[in-house]
């Protein structure tokens, strides 16, 4: 969902980025989606590790190499989208909404 949100902001262009409050709201929603997904992933990993016991120690932090690769790929794509959007944000001194957008994109 986060990736789709950032992609749609990039595709809609000025319609979204030209409206500071709307842009900020969408980036905040993307941030909430990222936080929710990482929390769910961590919770699922914790449940699996409690069920597997000693087997989980041999599988590593993420449970499997495939899970770790998928998570890494997701964050790499998210980082790329954030960098692209940060380049479009200008006039951060005039518009406080855009300054906050740029901070959130850097945080993501």
JSON list of C-alpha atoms in Angstrom, two decimals:
[
{"chain": "A", "resi": 1, "resn": "UNK", "atom": "CA", "xyz": [0.00, 0.00, 0.00]},
{"chain": "A", "resi": 2, "resn": "UNK", "atom": "CA", "xyz": [2.84, 2.39, 0.84]},
{"chain": "A", "resi": 3, "resn": "UNK", "atom": "CA", "xyz": [4.54, 1.77, -2.47]},
{"chain": "A", "resi": 4, "resn": "UNK", "atom": "CA", "xyz": [1.29, 2.33, -4.37]},
{"chain": "A", "resi": 5, "resn": "UNK", "atom": "CA", "xyz": [0.70, 5.56, -2.46]},
{"chain": "A", "resi": 6, "resn": "UNK", "atom": "CA", "xyz": [4.12, 6.96, -3.26]},
{"chain": "A", "resi": 7, "resn": "UNK", "atom": "CA", "xyz": [3.85, 5.85, -6.89]},
{"chain": "A", "resi": 8, "resn": "UNK", "atom": "CA", "xyz": [0.46, 7.53, -7.28]},
{"chain": "A", "resi": 9, "resn": "UNK", "atom": "CA", "xyz": [1.84, 10.77, -5.81]},
{"chain": "A", "resi": 10, "resn": "UNK", "atom": "CA", "xyz": [4.61, 10.65, -8.40]},
{"chain": "A", "resi": 11, "resn": "UNK", "atom": "CA", "xyz": [2.19, 9.91, -11.24]},
{"chain": "A", "resi": 12, "resn": "UNK", "atom": "CA", "xyz": [-0.34, 12.62, -10.34]},
{"chain": "A", "resi": 13, "resn": "UNK", "atom": "CA", "xyz": [2.47, 15.14, -10.07]},
{"chain": "A", "resi": 14, "resn": "UNK", "atom": "CA", "xyz": [1.46, 18.76, -9.57]},
{"chain": "A", "resi": 15, "resn": "UNK", "atom": "CA", "xyz": [-2.11, 17.89, -8.68]},
{"chain": "A", "resi": 16, "resn": "UNK", "atom": "CA", "xyz": [-0.85, 16.44, -5.40]},
{"chain": "A", "resi": 17, "resn": "UNK", "atom": "CA", "xyz": [2.52, 18.13, -4.88]},
{"chain": "A", "resi": 18, "resn": "UNK", "atom": "CA", "xyz": [1.03, 21.56, -5.62]},
{"chain": "A", "resi": 19, "resn": "UNK", "atom": "CA", "xyz": [-1.36, 21.25, -2.69]},
{"chain": "A", "resi": 20, "resn": "UNK", "atom": "CA", "xyz": [0.81, 21.27, 0.45]},
{"chain": "A", "resi": 21, "resn": "UNK", "atom": "CA", "xyz": [-1.78, 19.98, 2.96]},
{"chain": "A", "resi": 22, "resn": "UNK", "atom": "CA", "xyz": [-2.93, 17.19, 0.63]},
{"chain": "A", "resi": 23, "resn": "UNK", "atom": "CA", "xyz": [0.66, 16.19, -0.11]},
{"chain": "A", "resi": 24, "resn": "UNK", "atom": "CA", "xyz": [1.48, 16.12, 3.61]},
{"chain": "A", "resi": 25, "resn": "UNK", "atom": "CA", "xyz": [-1.62, 14.02, 4.37]},
{"chain": "A", "resi": 26, "resn": "UNK", "atom": "CA", "xyz": [-0.75, 11.45, 1.74]},
{"chain": "A", "resi": 27, "resn": "UNK", "atom": "CA", "xyz": [2.86, 11.15, 2.88]},
{"chain": "A", "resi": 28, "resn": "UNK", "atom": "CA", "xyz": [1.69, 10.79, 6.49]},
{"chain": "A", "resi": 29, "resn": "UNK", "atom": "CA", "xyz": [-0.67, 7.99, 5.40]},
{"chain": "A", "resi": 30, "resn": "UNK", "atom": "CA", "xyz": [2.19, 6.27, 3.61]},
{"chain": "A", "resi": 31, "resn": "UNK", "atom": "CA", "xyz": [4.26, 6.53, 6.79]},
{"chain": "A", "resi": 32, "resn": "UNK", "atom": "CA", "xyz": [1.45, 4.96, 8.81]},
{"chain": "A", "resi": 33, "resn": "UNK", "atom": "CA", "xyz": [1.19, 2.11, 6.29]},
{"chain": "A", "resi": 34, "resn": "UNK", "atom": "CA", "xyz": [4.93, 1.46, 6.54]},
{"chain": "A", "resi": 35, "resn": "UNK", "atom": "CA", "xyz": [4.79, 1.45, 10.33]},
{"chain": "A", "resi": 36, "resn": "UNK", "atom": "CA", "xyz": [1.78, -0.88, 10.33]},
{"chain": "A", "resi": 37, "resn": "UNK", "atom": "CA", "xyz": [3.38, -3.30, 7.88]},
{"chain": "A", "resi": 38, "resn": "UNK", "atom": "CA", "xyz": [6.67, -3.49, 9.77]},
{"chain": "A", "resi": 39, "resn": "UNK", "atom": "CA", "xyz": [4.78, -4.00, 13.04]},
{"chain": "A", "resi": 40, "resn": "UNK", "atom": "CA", "xyz": [2.73, -6.81, 11.51]},
{"chain": "A", "resi": 41, "resn": "UNK", "atom": "CA", "xyz": [5.87, -8.39, 10.08]},
{"chain": "A", "resi": 42, "resn": "UNK", "atom": "CA", "xyz": [7.64, -8.20, 13.45]},
{"chain": "A", "resi": 43, "resn": "UNK", "atom": "CA", "xyz": [4.59, -9.58, 15.27]},
{"chain": "A", "resi": 44, "resn": "UNK", "atom": "CA", "xyz": [4.30, -12.46, 12.81]},
{"chain": "A", "resi": 45, "resn": "UNK", "atom": "CA", "xyz": [8.01, -13.21, 13.19]},
{"chain": "A", "resi": 46, "resn": "UNK", "atom": "CA", "xyz": [7.67, -13.19, 16.98]},
{"chain": "A", "resi": 47, "resn": "UNK", "atom": "CA", "xyz": [4.70, -15.58, 16.85]},
{"chain": "A", "resi": 48, "resn": "UNK", "atom": "CA", "xyz": [6.55, -17.93, 14.51]},
{"chain": "A", "resi": 49, "resn": "UNK", "atom": "CA", "xyz": [9.67, -17.85, 16.68]},
{"chain": "A", "resi": 50, "resn": "UNK", "atom": "CA", "xyz": [7.67, -18.69, 19.80]},
{"chain": "A", "resi": 51, "resn": "UNK", "atom": "CA", "xyz": [6.03, -21.61, 18.01]},
{"chain": "A", "resi": 52, "resn": "UNK", "atom": "CA", "xyz": [9.25, -22.96, 16.50]},
{"chain": "A", "resi": 53, "resn": "UNK", "atom": "CA", "xyz": [11.45, -22.54, 19.57]},
{"chain": "A", "resi": 54, "resn": "UNK", "atom": "CA", "xyz": [15.06, -23.61, 18.89]},
{"chain": "A", "resi": 55, "resn": "UNK", "atom": "CA", "xyz": [14.42, -24.09, 15.17]},
{"chain": "A", "resi": 56, "resn": "UNK", "atom": "CA", "xyz": [13.89, -20.35, 14.81]},
{"chain": "A", "resi": 57, "resn": "UNK", "atom": "CA", "xyz": [17.38, -19.56, 16.06]},
{"chain": "A", "resi": 58, "resn": "UNK", "atom": "CA", "xyz": [18.87, -21.40, 13.12]},
{"chain": "A", "resi": 59, "resn": "UNK", "atom": "CA", "xyz": [16.57, -19.57, 10.65]},
{"chain": "A", "resi": 60, "resn": "UNK", "atom": "CA", "xyz": [17.70, -16.07, 11.65]},
{"chain": "A", "resi": 61, "resn": "UNK", "atom": "CA", "xyz": [15.85, -12.91, 12.56]},
{"chain": "A", "resi": 62, "resn": "UNK", "atom": "CA", "xyz": [13.38, -12.91, 9.65]},
{"chain": "A", "resi": 63, "resn": "UNK", "atom": "CA", "xyz": [12.46, -16.59, 9.73]},
{"chain": "A", "resi": 64, "resn": "UNK", "atom": "CA", "xyz": [13.74, -17.33, 6.23]},
{"chain": "A", "resi": 65, "resn": "UNK", "atom": "CA", "xyz": [16.06, -15.93, 3.62]},
{"chain": "A", "resi": 66, "resn": "UNK", "atom": "CA", "xyz": [13.12, -15.36, 1.26]},
{"chain": "A", "resi": 67, "resn": "UNK", "atom": "CA", "xyz": [11.31, -13.22, 3.84]},
{"chain": "A", "resi": 68, "resn": "UNK", "atom": "CA", "xyz": [14.44, -11.18, 4.43]},
{"chain": "A", "resi": 69, "resn": "UNK", "atom": "CA", "xyz": [14.95, -10.65, 0.69]},
{"chain": "A", "resi": 70, "resn": "UNK", "atom": "CA", "xyz": [11.35, -9.55, 0.20]},
{"chain": "A", "resi": 71, "resn": "UNK", "atom": "CA", "xyz": [11.59, -7.10, 3.08]},
{"chain": "A", "resi": 72, "resn": "UNK", "atom": "CA", "xyz": [14.88, -5.73, 1.76]},
{"chain": "A", "resi": 73, "resn": "UNK", "atom": "CA", "xyz": [13.44, -5.35, -1.75]},
{"chain": "A", "resi": 74, "resn": "UNK", "atom": "CA", "xyz": [10.39, -3.52, -0.38]},
{"chain": "A", "resi": 75, "resn": "UNK", "atom": "CA", "xyz": [12.51, -1.03, 1.55]},
{"chain": "A", "resi": 76, "resn": "UNK", "atom": "CA", "xyz": [14.84, -0.46, -1.42]},
{"chain": "A", "resi": 77, "resn": "UNK", "atom": "CA", "xyz": [11.86, 0.36, -3.65]},
{"chain": "A", "resi": 78, "resn": "UNK", "atom": "CA", "xyz": [10.38, 2.59, -0.96]},
{"chain": "A", "resi": 79, "resn": "UNK", "atom": "CA", "xyz": [13.70, 4.40, -0.57]},
{"chain": "A", "resi": 80, "resn": "UNK", "atom": "CA", "xyz": [13.93, 5.01, -4.31]},
{"chain": "A", "resi": 81, "resn": "UNK", "atom": "CA", "xyz": [10.43, 6.44, -4.45]},
{"chain": "A", "resi": 82, "resn": "UNK", "atom": "CA", "xyz": [11.12, 8.70, -1.46]},
{"chain": "A", "resi": 83, "resn": "UNK", "atom": "CA", "xyz": [14.29, 10.04, -3.08]},
{"chain": "A", "resi": 84, "resn": "UNK", "atom": "CA", "xyz": [12.41, 10.79, -6.30]},
{"chain": "A", "resi": 85, "resn": "UNK", "atom": "CA", "xyz": [9.67, 12.64, -4.44]},
{"chain": "A", "resi": 86, "resn": "UNK", "atom": "CA", "xyz": [12.12, 14.60, -2.29]},
{"chain": "A", "resi": 87, "resn": "UNK", "atom": "CA", "xyz": [13.65, 16.01, -5.47]},
{"chain": "A", "resi": 88, "resn": "UNK", "atom": "CA", "xyz": [10.24, 17.43, -6.44]},
{"chain": "A", "resi": 89, "resn": "UNK", "atom": "CA", "xyz": [9.76, 19.24, -3.13]},
{"chain": "A", "resi": 90, "resn": "UNK", "atom": "CA", "xyz": [10.87, 22.86, -3.37]},
{"chain": "A", "resi": 91, "resn": "UNK", "atom": "CA", "xyz": [10.08, 26.07, -1.50]},
{"chain": "A", "resi": 92, "resn": "UNK", "atom": "CA", "xyz": [10.34, 24.44, 1.91]},
{"chain": "A", "resi": 93, "resn": "UNK", "atom": "CA", "xyz": [11.00, 27.79, 3.57]},
{"chain": "A", "resi": 94, "resn": "UNK", "atom": "CA", "xyz": [7.84, 29.38, 2.21]},
{"chain": "A", "resi": 95, "resn": "UNK", "atom": "CA", "xyz": [5.45, 26.44, 2.70]},
{"chain": "A", "resi": 96, "resn": "UNK", "atom": "CA", "xyz": [5.71, 24.68, 6.07]},
{"chain": "A", "resi": 97, "resn": "UNK", "atom": "CA", "xyz": [3.67, 21.73, 4.78]},
{"chain": "A", "resi": 98, "resn": "UNK", "atom": "CA", "xyz": [6.35, 20.96, 2.23]},
{"chain": "A", "resi": 99, "resn": "UNK", "atom": "CA", "xyz": [9.08, 21.19, 4.85]},
{"chain": "A", "resi": 100, "resn": "UNK", "atom": "CA", "xyz": [7.25, 18.53, 6.88]},
{"chain": "A", "resi": 101, "resn": "UNK", "atom": "CA", "xyz": [6.76, 16.40, 3.74]},
{"chain": "A", "resi": 102, "resn": "UNK", "atom": "CA", "xyz": [10.48, 16.50, 3.06]},
{"chain": "A", "resi": 103, "resn": "UNK", "atom": "CA", "xyz": [11.22, 15.50, 6.67]},
{"chain": "A", "resi": 104, "resn": "UNK", "atom": "CA", "xyz": [8.80, 12.57, 6.49]},
{"chain": "A", "resi": 105, "resn": "UNK", "atom": "CA", "xyz": [10.22, 11.37, 3.20]},
{"chain": "A", "resi": 106, "resn": "UNK", "atom": "CA", "xyz": [13.70, 11.46, 4.71]},
{"chain": "A", "resi": 107, "resn": "UNK", "atom": "CA", "xyz": [12.41, 9.48, 7.71]},
{"chain": "A", "resi": 108, "resn": "UNK", "atom": "CA", "xyz": [10.80, 6.81, 5.53]}
]
